[in-house]
């Protein structure tokens, strides 16, 4: 009996430690689950009690603050001053149904049914720590707090407040709050001010679907989508996007006619009133658009009474304006011009002049670069192992991607990339484009700094947004002077590409820097050695030994022998500058002497005069000389 009772007591001595370990594991698992599940729930509840949603009246009261834009030296450039009457509060019942439907269809199609937030966007933010799309409720919270940082903490607070406001207010109240504090551009907040600013009308039920679609399209990025900033072509694309949303979601029948209301849109009131000059207006629009992309929309700047330090140089800006005005005085009245200058080392835009003839910003409007695109073709050749003094074909006739090209042979039997660039021979560069393929040219231009898209539209592509046609060989695809100057700046910087930018710093009310432009400089064409080699070889073909590299070029008007755009783009190690001369529409242009417009006359005169004035402040290695045509 004694043995029978002793045997069972020995087994637990082996299993008890194992059971204790499992109990310890279970306790750890319970605590871990409590931390990961209970912790967030407790944090959510505490935040729910502490955080509160601000009323739209409180938010609007803070939008009276002026935002100051400064030159790089700290002197005042201009002020963004709120105008009286631009923040008129509109009750929900007075928001026309067409405008309400257009906004909801575009910004938050599930608004009436959702719980105030986008689960996908929140999940993405929790996984990555950044990003996350926002519906109307989240947008209201973001605008009302003035916190637009794409961080996990902001998304968590946004989730809490979205839940709270959805429980405490009706959807109608939420929409009313939202629509009254969002910016529609041109310094307006709320739909009544926007209707007056763009169409000169009172907000009522007479609004058309076309007008409603236009206003709804402004909300996403008003500094960009305004046709006064980006032109009617871009604004039309944005309007069509909203129109398609309205039709696709059943608000408007496909048979119901809608047309882009371009003829009805008024110029900005601040330019009509003479509060800013046209060239200052262009700067303001570009700076605000850039700030919007960097997470500082206008309402955040106003709520924080912030100051923006731009990269613009006051002296260089004045010099560019004077040179451009003086040179165009003697030319036909339809001539228009733009000048952009960039520090190659940092990408800082030192000069931005989009012209002073109207609200159209020529520095930010795409124009065909024509033969000013050839340095990118040469760079593509160098990337593929060819040399600048290697013999190349110089055909007078060529078929490329279904198009026939015919040019006089001005390069001769011993043609090389260097002699072709010096003689402005078109045939050899079209032949090189055919040999390398359009994708190689596009890729190289993008490596140099031509962006993939501008305001959402693909660059260097056919109208379908995908195909690259033969037009890339002769610079047919429109590019902005801002982008062409930035890409040439990569050659000036020995192959290091830096993103062009007009904003250097943002300061809060106390003067403390809360955001600063990051350093983006990096090798453009692969590694450092390859990038240096490509850039230096390109520069050697554009330089005559005078210390400056310059390429003049022009784009033909259709299939005619005349030109509609002319360029002078070049650089020193200190400064890269692009000058464009053209007109408001695509037409054949003759200069004051009756000769067809070419890059080596008016644009080159502006470029040389500006660079000479600029380098009196920052001397180049040697005097700026006139490169041979």
XYZ file of C-alpha atoms in Angstrom:
629
model
C 0.000 0.000 0.000
C 2.854 2.256 0.776
C 4.324 1.709 -2.679
C 0.957 2.399 -4.335
C 0.617 5.718 -2.627
C 4.195 6.784 -3.340
C 4.164 6.214 -7.146
C 1.613 8.967 -8.016
C 3.547 11.528 -6.004
C 6.570 11.135 -8.286
C 4.781 12.039 -11.619
C 3.773 15.577 -10.634
C 7.378 16.283 -9.751
C 8.167 15.914 -13.501
C 5.107 17.740 -14.915
C 4.712 20.594 -12.424
C 7.561 22.723 -13.908
C 6.026 22.196 -17.364
C 2.623 23.322 -16.125
C 4.155 26.319 -14.430
C 5.845 27.314 -17.687
C 2.562 27.077 -19.596
C 0.792 29.138 -16.930
C 3.536 31.772 -17.253
C 3.180 31.776 -21.063
C -0.591 32.174 -20.770
C -0.216 35.067 -18.325
C 2.234 36.793 -20.681
C -0.161 36.224 -23.588
C -3.070 37.683 -21.591
C -1.034 40.723 -20.585
C 0.175 41.207 -24.164
C -3.364 40.975 -25.490
C -4.460 43.429 -22.828
C -1.759 45.879 -23.816
C -2.397 45.627 -27.560
C -6.182 45.576 -27.323
C -6.996 47.275 -24.069
C -4.287 49.926 -24.373
C -5.607 51.433 -27.589
C -9.174 51.241 -26.285
C -8.190 53.125 -23.131
C -6.209 55.645 -25.177
C -9.180 56.063 -27.513
C -11.558 56.651 -24.591
C -9.251 59.159 -22.913
C -8.775 61.017 -26.205
C -12.535 60.936 -26.769
C -13.060 62.699 -23.425
C -10.212 65.189 -23.819
C -10.348 66.134 -27.494
C -13.138 68.299 -28.854
C -14.359 69.314 -32.275
C -14.190 73.021 -33.008
C -17.104 74.858 -34.540
C -16.764 76.303 -38.049
C -17.366 79.792 -36.622
C -14.276 79.415 -34.417
C -12.218 78.261 -37.381
C -13.413 81.075 -39.640
C -12.586 83.633 -36.939
C -8.928 82.523 -37.116
C -8.685 82.961 -40.871
C -8.277 86.725 -40.632
C -4.529 86.356 -40.143
C -2.108 87.502 -42.826
C 0.490 85.154 -44.290
C 3.778 86.853 -45.212
C 5.961 85.621 -48.080
C 9.598 86.681 -47.881
C 12.546 86.800 -50.248
C 15.532 84.612 -49.395
C 17.167 87.552 -47.559
C 14.174 87.929 -45.219
C 12.768 91.072 -46.858
C 9.062 91.100 -47.629
C 7.946 89.753 -50.995
C 4.171 90.063 -50.594
C 1.340 89.376 -48.170
C -1.592 87.012 -48.524
C -4.276 89.208 -46.991
C -7.789 87.879 -46.264
C -10.376 89.988 -48.077
C -13.577 91.099 -46.391
C -16.542 88.981 -47.396
C -14.465 85.990 -48.491
C -15.593 83.867 -45.528
C -19.387 84.117 -45.709
C -21.069 81.368 -43.676
C -23.730 79.452 -45.628
C -26.301 77.298 -43.759
C -26.803 73.782 -45.070
C -30.261 74.591 -46.441
C -28.786 77.336 -48.617
C -26.146 75.138 -50.240
C -27.588 74.289 -53.693
C -28.265 70.588 -54.154
C -26.147 70.450 -57.312
C -23.087 71.806 -55.530
C -23.639 69.548 -52.528
C -23.907 66.488 -54.800
C -20.839 67.496 -56.810
C -18.748 67.859 -53.643
C -19.902 64.563 -52.144
C -19.478 62.672 -55.435
C -15.910 63.934 -55.699
C -14.679 64.041 -52.107
C -16.604 61.330 -50.241
C -19.184 59.238 -52.158
C -20.083 57.178 -49.036
C -20.530 60.269 -46.853
C -24.197 59.678 -46.015
C -23.538 56.092 -44.870
C -20.031 55.967 -43.411
C -19.037 56.386 -39.761
C -16.949 59.477 -40.399
C -13.667 57.900 -41.432
C -12.013 55.788 -44.088
C -10.988 52.402 -42.577
C -8.538 51.759 -45.415
C -6.792 55.088 -44.883
C -6.645 54.596 -41.115
C -5.250 51.072 -41.548
C -2.610 52.313 -43.931
C -1.595 55.014 -41.479
C -1.295 52.513 -38.603
C 0.815 50.162 -40.735
C 3.102 52.734 -42.331
C 2.931 55.667 -39.930
C 2.034 58.032 -42.763
C -0.649 58.648 -45.366
C -4.260 57.676 -45.391
C -7.123 59.078 -47.463
C -9.707 61.323 -45.862
C -13.435 61.705 -46.374
C -15.463 64.816 -45.666
C -15.623 64.318 -41.891
C -11.882 63.710 -41.620
C -11.159 66.657 -43.887
C -13.247 68.918 -41.647
C -11.305 67.808 -38.579
C -7.987 68.256 -40.361
C -8.901 71.760 -41.531
C -10.419 72.787 -38.197
C -7.361 71.738 -36.186
C -4.882 73.159 -38.684
C -2.894 69.925 -38.356
C -2.161 68.468 -41.776
C 0.854 66.320 -40.873
C 0.557 62.781 -42.283
C 1.557 61.073 -39.028
C 0.206 58.226 -36.931
C -0.610 60.559 -34.033
C -2.605 62.911 -36.217
C -4.519 60.012 -37.791
C -5.361 58.623 -34.348
C -6.702 61.994 -33.172
C -8.566 62.317 -36.462
C -10.168 58.892 -35.927
C -11.277 59.816 -32.405
C -12.750 63.156 -33.443
C -14.407 61.674 -36.545
C -16.153 59.139 -34.344
C -17.144 61.797 -31.833
C -18.538 64.299 -34.321
C -20.481 61.544 -36.136
C -22.174 60.579 -32.872
C -22.875 64.129 -31.767
C -23.941 65.790 -35.038
C -26.112 64.968 -38.008
C -24.601 64.483 -41.436
C -26.184 67.757 -42.520
C -24.432 69.603 -39.691
C -21.096 67.970 -40.530
C -21.390 68.916 -44.194
C -22.359 72.477 -43.269
C -19.292 72.825 -41.058
C -17.022 71.300 -43.687
C -18.178 73.295 -46.698
C -17.821 76.605 -44.851
C -14.186 76.228 -43.766
C -12.650 74.628 -46.837
C -10.765 76.822 -49.276
C -11.887 77.017 -52.885
C -8.826 79.081 -53.797
C -8.371 82.791 -54.464
C -8.489 83.448 -50.713
C -12.075 82.213 -50.421
C -13.579 79.987 -47.756
C -17.075 78.619 -48.236
C -19.221 78.204 -51.360
C -20.775 81.704 -51.434
C -17.387 83.417 -51.587
C -16.180 80.903 -54.175
C -19.192 81.431 -56.440
C -18.587 85.163 -56.352
C -14.820 84.891 -56.872
C -14.991 82.638 -59.927
C -18.319 83.519 -61.543
C -19.299 86.887 -60.061
C -22.653 85.500 -58.991
C -24.626 84.924 -55.834
C -24.873 81.365 -54.590
C -28.397 80.051 -55.192
C -30.273 77.295 -57.003
C -29.560 78.864 -60.391
C -26.093 77.290 -60.274
C -25.519 74.924 -63.199
C -24.063 71.440 -63.062
C -21.036 72.769 -64.958
C -20.423 75.505 -62.384
C -20.969 73.073 -59.510
C -18.472 70.613 -61.005
C -15.915 73.390 -61.394
C -16.210 74.552 -57.763
C -16.139 70.980 -56.430
C -12.956 70.378 -58.428
C -11.185 73.263 -56.707
C -11.314 71.710 -53.233
C -8.571 69.097 -53.639
C -5.809 71.595 -54.465
C -7.172 75.075 -55.201
C -3.788 76.693 -55.779
C -3.160 74.177 -58.563
C -6.569 73.682 -60.175
C -7.382 77.363 -60.633
C -7.148 78.086 -64.394
C -5.458 81.386 -63.510
C -2.607 79.301 -62.088
C -2.361 76.283 -64.385
C -4.329 77.284 -67.479
C -7.627 76.164 -68.925
C -6.232 72.884 -70.263
C -5.416 71.649 -66.766
C -8.601 73.092 -65.258
C -10.615 71.358 -67.987
C -9.080 67.984 -67.091
C -9.969 68.504 -63.445
C -13.501 69.580 -64.378
C -13.917 66.479 -66.558
C -12.837 64.320 -63.627
C -15.637 65.733 -61.467
C -18.133 65.505 -64.334
C -17.314 61.820 -64.771
C -17.812 61.228 -61.027
C -21.234 62.890 -61.188
C -22.271 60.772 -64.147
C -20.714 57.568 -62.883
C -22.490 57.871 -59.539
C -25.859 58.672 -61.026
C -26.219 62.332 -60.087
C -26.239 63.467 -63.716
C -27.608 61.532 -66.693
C -25.151 60.819 -69.482
C -27.530 62.505 -71.902
C -27.601 65.728 -69.875
C -25.283 68.293 -71.544
C -22.378 69.694 -69.539
C -19.547 71.924 -70.753
C -16.471 73.367 -69.073
C -17.473 76.924 -68.068
C -14.195 78.525 -69.093
C -15.707 81.610 -70.705
C -17.605 82.424 -67.498
C -14.609 82.302 -65.154
C -13.389 85.710 -64.042
C -9.775 86.785 -63.493
C -8.731 86.828 -59.819
C -10.068 89.885 -58.016
C -6.697 90.701 -56.490
C -5.215 91.233 -59.960
C -8.248 93.199 -61.124
C -7.992 95.431 -58.072
C -4.281 95.940 -58.660
C -3.330 94.663 -55.212
C -0.519 92.612 -56.739
C 1.160 92.722 -60.126
C 0.677 89.779 -62.454
C 4.224 88.495 -61.935
C 3.737 88.673 -58.144
C 0.452 86.816 -58.516
C 2.214 84.008 -60.398
C 4.797 83.698 -57.622
C 2.091 83.617 -54.972
C 0.190 80.866 -56.790
C 3.305 78.740 -57.295
C 4.398 79.135 -53.670
C 0.935 78.292 -52.302
C 0.666 75.253 -54.586
C 4.067 74.005 -53.408
C 3.140 74.586 -49.765
C -0.114 72.698 -50.295
C 1.837 69.681 -51.594
C 4.165 69.890 -48.586
C 1.274 69.800 -46.094
C 0.742 73.522 -45.545
C -2.555 74.536 -47.197
C -3.593 78.164 -46.950
C -5.946 77.691 -43.996
C -3.139 76.075 -41.952
C -0.821 78.969 -42.775
C -3.481 81.497 -41.778
C -4.491 79.755 -38.573
C -0.857 79.630 -37.495
C -0.098 83.199 -38.622
C 2.898 81.717 -40.423
C 5.696 83.303 -42.418
C 7.087 81.663 -45.543
C 10.703 82.188 -46.573
C 11.041 81.639 -50.304
C 14.192 80.913 -52.279
C 13.749 83.944 -54.541
C 16.524 86.522 -54.784
C 15.134 90.074 -54.810
C 17.952 91.511 -56.948
C 17.873 88.701 -59.515
C 14.080 88.821 -59.644
C 14.149 92.550 -60.426
C 16.894 92.061 -63.022
C 14.938 89.360 -64.865
C 11.785 91.494 -64.938
C 13.625 94.522 -66.303
C 15.528 92.570 -68.945
C 12.393 90.804 -70.183
C 10.312 93.985 -70.299
C 13.036 96.005 -72.036
C 13.634 93.375 -74.722
C 9.950 92.788 -75.526
C 9.185 96.514 -75.859
C 10.435 96.536 -79.435
C 8.846 93.224 -80.452
C 5.319 92.504 -81.759
C 2.566 93.004 -79.177
C 1.618 89.313 -79.191
C 5.037 88.266 -77.868
C 5.060 86.796 -74.346
C 7.995 85.686 -72.218
C 9.129 83.876 -69.083
C 12.388 83.561 -67.147
C 13.280 80.949 -64.513
C 16.677 80.698 -62.807
C 17.774 77.949 -60.409
C 20.733 77.293 -58.118
C 22.058 73.985 -59.563
C 23.532 72.835 -56.258
C 20.286 72.945 -54.263
C 17.387 73.294 -56.696
C 16.433 76.624 -55.100
C 14.522 78.779 -57.584
C 16.206 82.202 -57.529
C 14.055 83.797 -60.242
C 10.483 83.044 -61.212
C 8.979 85.419 -63.768
C 5.847 84.193 -65.531
C 5.272 87.449 -67.418
C 3.239 90.510 -66.549
C 0.687 90.555 -69.393
C -2.120 88.726 -67.556
C -3.076 85.958 -65.145
C -1.570 83.264 -67.347
C 1.723 82.099 -65.867
C 4.069 81.394 -68.772
C 6.814 80.040 -66.508
C 4.395 77.416 -65.199
C 2.678 76.687 -68.528
C 4.037 73.898 -70.778
C 5.434 74.844 -74.190
C 7.123 72.691 -76.823
C 10.923 72.884 -76.269
C 11.777 71.879 -79.827
C 15.511 71.568 -80.380
C 16.160 72.726 -76.788
C 15.376 69.070 -75.938
C 18.461 67.761 -77.805
C 20.823 67.783 -74.783
C 18.677 65.007 -73.279
C 19.016 62.979 -76.484
C 22.769 63.450 -76.230
C 22.732 62.436 -72.554
C 20.840 59.255 -73.484
C 23.515 58.505 -76.098
C 26.274 58.991 -73.512
C 24.466 56.740 -71.023
C 24.557 53.977 -73.631
C 28.311 54.139 -74.073
C 28.703 56.494 -77.014
C 31.075 59.474 -77.114
C 30.590 63.089 -78.106
C 33.210 62.827 -80.883
C 32.040 59.521 -82.299
C 30.841 59.632 -85.933
C 27.050 59.556 -86.281
C 24.718 59.517 -89.293
C 23.435 62.828 -90.616
C 20.444 61.904 -92.797
C 18.421 64.493 -94.644
C 15.367 62.203 -94.749
C 14.235 59.768 -92.075
C 11.184 57.708 -91.150
C 10.574 57.262 -87.423
C 7.515 55.653 -85.819
C 5.372 56.311 -88.849
C 6.465 59.939 -89.333
C 8.681 61.286 -92.083
C 11.308 63.874 -91.154
C 13.264 65.947 -93.645
C 16.036 68.402 -92.768
C 18.932 70.003 -94.631
C 22.254 68.310 -93.916
C 24.202 71.023 -92.105
C 26.445 68.695 -90.103
C 28.447 67.278 -93.007
C 30.019 63.887 -93.735
C 32.115 63.876 -90.539
C 29.199 64.549 -88.216
C 29.567 63.904 -84.477
C 27.254 64.748 -81.555
C 29.516 67.709 -80.792
C 29.410 69.169 -84.305
C 25.684 68.415 -84.616
C 24.989 70.414 -81.433
C 27.218 73.293 -82.560
C 25.633 73.472 -86.029
C 22.059 72.991 -84.752
C 21.650 70.000 -87.051
C 18.274 68.333 -86.547
C 18.718 65.228 -88.712
C 21.452 63.601 -86.578
C 19.438 63.967 -83.373
C 16.322 62.452 -84.942
C 18.511 59.591 -86.180
C 19.935 59.134 -82.671
C 16.427 59.155 -81.213
C 15.421 56.407 -83.638
C 18.539 54.397 -82.802
C 18.098 54.662 -79.024
C 14.296 54.461 -78.983
C 11.812 56.926 -77.460
C 11.828 55.196 -74.059
C 15.572 55.850 -73.634
C 15.068 59.554 -74.354
C 12.143 59.821 -71.956
C 13.992 57.947 -69.210
C 17.071 60.146 -69.514
C 15.059 63.373 -69.464
C 13.289 62.167 -66.317
C 16.603 61.263 -64.712
C 17.757 64.805 -65.442
C 14.707 66.217 -63.695
C 11.667 66.389 -66.013
C 8.818 65.253 -63.719
C 6.578 62.279 -64.482
C 3.482 64.421 -64.126
C 2.594 68.092 -63.839
C -0.631 68.863 -61.985
C -1.681 65.241 -62.447
C -1.113 65.113 -66.221
C 1.665 62.841 -67.613
C 4.557 64.607 -69.340
C 6.341 63.526 -72.532
C 3.442 61.310 -73.562
C 0.761 61.242 -76.213
C -2.773 62.291 -75.276
C -3.538 58.757 -74.031
C -0.966 59.317 -71.264
C 1.018 56.174 -72.136
C 2.528 56.127 -75.614
C 5.737 57.966 -76.450
C 5.674 59.007 -80.085
C 8.158 60.257 -82.604
C 7.484 63.788 -81.377
C 9.920 63.289 -78.497
C 12.779 63.317 -81.023
C 12.095 66.940 -81.972
C 10.910 68.229 -78.574
C 7.238 68.270 -79.505
C 5.979 67.403 -76.016
C 5.364 70.599 -74.005
C 7.507 71.287 -70.941
C 7.398 74.134 -68.427
C 10.299 76.609 -68.275
C 10.507 75.705 -64.565
C 11.129 72.038 -65.402
C 13.494 72.695 -68.301
C 15.604 75.008 -66.133
C 15.652 72.370 -63.390
C 16.735 69.589 -65.762
C 19.504 71.716 -67.316
C 20.585 72.544 -63.753
C 21.475 68.854 -63.368
C 24.120 69.249 -66.098
C 25.358 72.419 -64.362
C 25.723 70.517 -61.080
C 27.994 67.853 -62.619
C 25.181 65.333 -62.830
C 23.590 65.779 -59.409
C 19.854 66.358 -59.584
C 18.060 68.530 -57.010
C 14.298 69.117 -56.997
C 13.413 72.708 -57.991
C 11.555 74.502 -55.204
C 10.418 78.003 -54.255
C 9.894 77.417 -50.522
C 12.903 77.330 -48.194
C 11.344 77.487 -44.702
C 8.054 77.932 -42.867
C 8.075 79.782 -39.543
C 5.384 79.943 -36.890
C 4.088 83.053 -35.157
C 7.100 83.152 -32.829
C 9.576 82.932 -35.718
C 10.625 79.349 -35.022
C 11.262 77.172 -38.076
C 8.617 74.425 -38.204
C 9.474 73.098 -41.671
C 12.535 73.321 -43.885
C 13.155 72.157 -47.436
C 15.148 68.893 -47.327
C 18.320 68.334 -49.313
C 17.300 66.337 -52.401
C 20.566 66.422 -54.388
C 21.578 62.971 -55.678
C 23.345 61.453 -58.719
C 20.993 61.653 -61.697
C 22.296 59.090 -64.191
C 23.232 56.156 -61.970
C 26.336 56.363 -59.810
C 28.443 59.471 -59.233
C 31.069 58.644 -61.855
C 28.528 58.003 -64.607
C 26.527 61.097 -63.698
C 29.657 63.296 -63.703
C 30.791 61.907 -67.051
C 27.417 62.391 -68.765
C 26.961 65.931 -67.418
C 30.491 67.057 -68.305
C 30.279 65.665 -71.831
C 26.943 67.399 -72.422
C 28.368 70.643 -71.064
C 31.398 70.382 -73.330
C 29.108 70.412 -76.391
C 27.256 73.513 -75.164
C 30.287 75.566 -74.129
C 32.461 77.706 -76.370
C 35.151 78.187 -73.735
C 33.595 81.312 -72.262
C 32.472 79.663 -69.029
C 28.770 79.445 -69.879
C 26.806 76.654 -71.542
C 23.854 77.682 -73.706
C 21.443 75.915 -76.014
C 19.036 77.938 -78.124
C 16.148 76.188 -79.783
C 12.755 76.542 -81.324
C 9.599 74.526 -81.914
C 7.874 74.521 -85.280
C 4.284 75.575 -85.835
C 2.688 72.361 -87.061
C 4.304 71.281 -90.308
C 5.142 74.817 -91.377
C 8.688 76.172 -91.685
C 7.845 78.841 -89.105
C 8.155 78.621 -85.321
C 5.735 79.187 -82.453
C 8.081 78.776 -79.447
C 11.689 79.832 -78.984
C 14.064 79.083 -76.123
C 17.421 79.941 -74.647
C 18.419 77.560 -71.855
C 21.854 77.404 -70.296
C 23.966 77.600 -67.193
C 27.131 78.342 -65.315
C 28.141 76.412 -62.176
C 26.317 79.096 -60.153
C 23.053 79.462 -62.031
C 20.867 77.662 -64.589
C 18.322 79.762 -66.482
C 15.576 79.127 -69.024
C 14.023 81.831 -71.198
C 10.891 81.153 -73.251
C 9.396 83.459 -75.856
C 6.073 82.745 -77.552
C 2.463 83.895 -77.548
C -0.887 83.176 -75.913
C -1.908 80.779 -78.660
C -0.153 78.529 -81.147
C 0.698 80.763 -84.075
C 3.526 81.506 -86.477
C 5.672 84.227 -84.957
C 7.826 86.816 -86.689
C 10.106 89.151 -84.795
C 10.329 92.921 -85.171
C 12.550 92.523 -88.259
C 10.048 90.268 -89.997
C 12.208 87.164 -89.553
C 10.789 83.965 -88.101
C 11.210 83.668 -84.356
C 14.350 81.724 -83.383
C 16.055 81.049 -80.076
C 19.288 82.815 -80.959
C 17.715 86.276 -81.216
C 15.102 87.426 -78.684
C 15.414 84.559 -76.129
C 19.211 84.537 -76.319
C 19.336 88.326 -75.911
C 17.218 88.053 -72.752
C 19.299 85.134 -71.444
C 22.648 86.828 -71.967
C 21.498 90.161 -70.507
C 20.021 88.473 -67.448
C 23.007 86.182 -66.827
C 25.420 89.085 -67.198
C 23.452 91.092 -64.619
C 23.116 88.070 -62.334
C 26.805 87.256 -62.338
C 27.760 90.734 -61.298
C 26.512 89.531 -57.916
C 27.856 85.974 -58.176
C 30.751 86.096 -60.679
C 31.144 83.056 -62.942
C 34.566 81.475 -63.502
C 34.941 83.640 -66.600
C 32.835 86.212 -68.471
C 29.601 85.085 -70.054
C 30.214 84.899 -73.786
C 27.804 84.603 -76.677
C 27.770 80.955 -77.777
C 27.863 80.423 -81.538
C 24.620 79.620 -83.377
